[in-house]
Amino acid sequence: YDPYIRGKIENDLESLQRRIFMGKIILNGNYQTAIPDLLALMQHICGMPVMGALQKGEIYSNYWNIKDVEKVSIWRNPHIACEWINARVVDNEDTKKWFKYQNSGIVTDIHGTLALRLGTMDFDGDTIASVHSDIIYNAVERAGIHTIRFIPYREENMSKMQKEFRIDDLEKIMYTNKLGFQNNIGDVTNKVTVLWALYGDAKDEVKKKEISDSIKVMSAINQLIIDFVKTGIKVPIPKDILKIVS
């Protein structure tokens, strides 16, 4: 008859019910390495106009071209907030000529913001997943959930030491390592998990939007914290978000 125990049991039953009702979609897709448009790189090296083989929002993928697929949805781990983007699969005259031996990987364009939208992805071996599903594609288009707003940092807030990192400066390298051990990515991702749970329970649309915006901000903070050891810029979690989580 303890109210706390009764509430705990009710919450567990409600959570179990949510998990039972949750559907899963079997998707046609795969993980591949993200690759930049190397034709654009060669054009830059040769002093030519840099256009590349792909236009904004286009990718080249031998895997999808063989399957005759024209559009895919792409995401990347770690999936913190809503890091999705839709893309068109193309095989034009340039790709046929320059990428004909490119049997694996997802070649991305230089004109769009795919890398930023996928959680500040870069091209040093990052893998991205692509799926062909009208359900997913339409959801991304409808909700616009692939847009993340980044909070600019103010340069005057950076210390002099943070501004003067040199790769051959042992003292600064040791300082960077020290900063790295202060980093706690898990703390941020845990708070995002809590925010998602609160979003699912929220009944008020105004509250849902507030939590949704907080998730987007935390996603950007997560990427900055991942790079914290390289930049030396420590990004605090906003107090209003901490208040929501608490």
Coordinates of C-alpha atoms in Angstrom, one line a residue, residues 110-215:
I110 CA 30.4 19.6 -51.8
H111 CA 27.6 22.1 -52.1
G112 CA 25.3 21.0 -49.3
T113 CA 25.5 20.5 -45.5
L114 CA 25.3 16.7 -45.3
A115 CA 28.4 16.4 -43.1
L116 CA 27.2 19.0 -40.6
R117 CA 23.7 17.6 -40.5
L118 CA 25.1 14.2 -39.7
G119 CA 26.5 15.3 -36.4
T120 CA 29.6 17.1 -37.8
M121 CA 30.7 14.0 -39.7
D122 CA 34.1 14.1 -41.4
F123 CA 35.9 12.0 -44.0
D124 CA 38.5 10.0 -42.0
G125 CA 36.7 6.7 -42.0
D126 CA 33.3 7.7 -40.6
T127 CA 30.6 5.2 -41.6
I128 CA 27.0 6.3 -42.4
A129 CA 23.9 4.2 -42.8
S130 CA 21.5 4.7 -45.8
V131 CA 18.1 3.2 -46.1
H132 CA 15.5 3.1 -48.9
S133 CA 12.1 3.5 -47.2
D134 CA 9.2 5.8 -48.2
I135 CA 8.1 5.7 -44.6
I136 CA 11.4 7.1 -43.3
Y137 CA 12.0 9.4 -46.2
N138 CA 8.5 11.1 -45.9
A139 CA 8.9 11.4 -42.1
V140 CA 12.2 13.3 -42.5
E141 CA 10.7 15.5 -45.2
R142 CA 7.5 16.1 -43.2
A143 CA 9.1 16.8 -39.8
G144 CA 12.3 18.6 -41.0
I145 CA 14.0 16.7 -38.1
H146 CA 17.4 16.8 -39.8
T147 CA 17.9 20.5 -39.0
I148 CA 20.1 21.4 -36.0
R149 CA 20.8 24.9 -34.8
F150 CA 24.4 25.5 -33.6
I151 CA 25.1 28.0 -30.9
P152 CA 28.1 30.2 -31.8
Y153 CA 30.8 30.6 -29.1
R154 CA 32.2 34.0 -28.3
E155 CA 35.9 34.3 -29.0
E156 CA 36.4 36.7 -26.1
N157 CA 35.4 33.9 -23.7
M158 CA 38.3 31.8 -24.8
S159 CA 41.5 32.1 -22.7
K160 CA 44.8 33.1 -24.2
M161 CA 46.1 29.5 -23.7
Q162 CA 43.2 28.1 -25.6
K163 CA 43.9 30.3 -28.6
E164 CA 47.6 29.3 -28.9
F165 CA 47.7 25.6 -29.4
R166 CA 50.7 24.3 -31.5
I167 CA 51.2 20.7 -32.5
D168 CA 54.9 20.9 -31.5
D169 CA 54.3 22.5 -28.1
L170 CA 54.6 19.6 -25.5
E171 CA 53.3 21.8 -22.7
K172 CA 50.1 22.6 -24.7
I173 CA 49.7 18.9 -25.7
M174 CA 49.8 17.9 -22.1
Y175 CA 47.3 20.6 -21.2
T176 CA 45.0 19.3 -24.0
N177 CA 45.3 15.8 -22.6
K178 CA 44.4 17.1 -19.2
L179 CA 41.3 18.8 -20.7
G180 CA 40.4 15.6 -22.4
F181 CA 40.2 13.7 -19.1
Q182 CA 37.7 16.3 -17.8
N183 CA 35.4 15.5 -20.7
N184 CA 32.3 13.5 -20.0
I185 CA 30.4 12.7 -23.2
G186 CA 28.2 10.2 -21.3
D187 CA 26.9 12.9 -19.1
V188 CA 25.5 14.7 -22.2
T189 CA 24.1 11.6 -23.9
N190 CA 22.4 10.6 -20.6
K191 CA 20.7 13.9 -20.4
V192 CA 19.5 13.6 -24.0
T193 CA 18.0 10.2 -23.1
V194 CA 16.1 11.8 -20.2
L195 CA 14.9 14.6 -22.5
W196 CA 13.5 12.0 -25.0
A197 CA 11.7 10.3 -22.2
L198 CA 10.2 13.6 -21.1
Y199 CA 9.2 14.4 -24.7
G200 CA 7.3 11.1 -24.9
D201 CA 5.4 11.8 -21.7
A202 CA 4.7 15.5 -22.4
K203 CA 1.0 16.2 -23.1
D204 CA 1.4 20.0 -23.7
E205 CA 2.5 20.9 -27.3
V206 CA 4.3 24.0 -26.0
K207 CA 6.3 21.8 -23.5
K208 CA 7.0 19.3 -26.3
K209 CA 8.5 22.0 -28.5
E210 CA 10.6 23.3 -25.6
I211 CA 12.0 19.8 -25.0
S212 CA 12.5 19.2 -28.8
D213 CA 14.5 22.4 -29.0
S214 CA 16.6 21.3 -26.0
I215 CA 17.4 18.0 -27.7

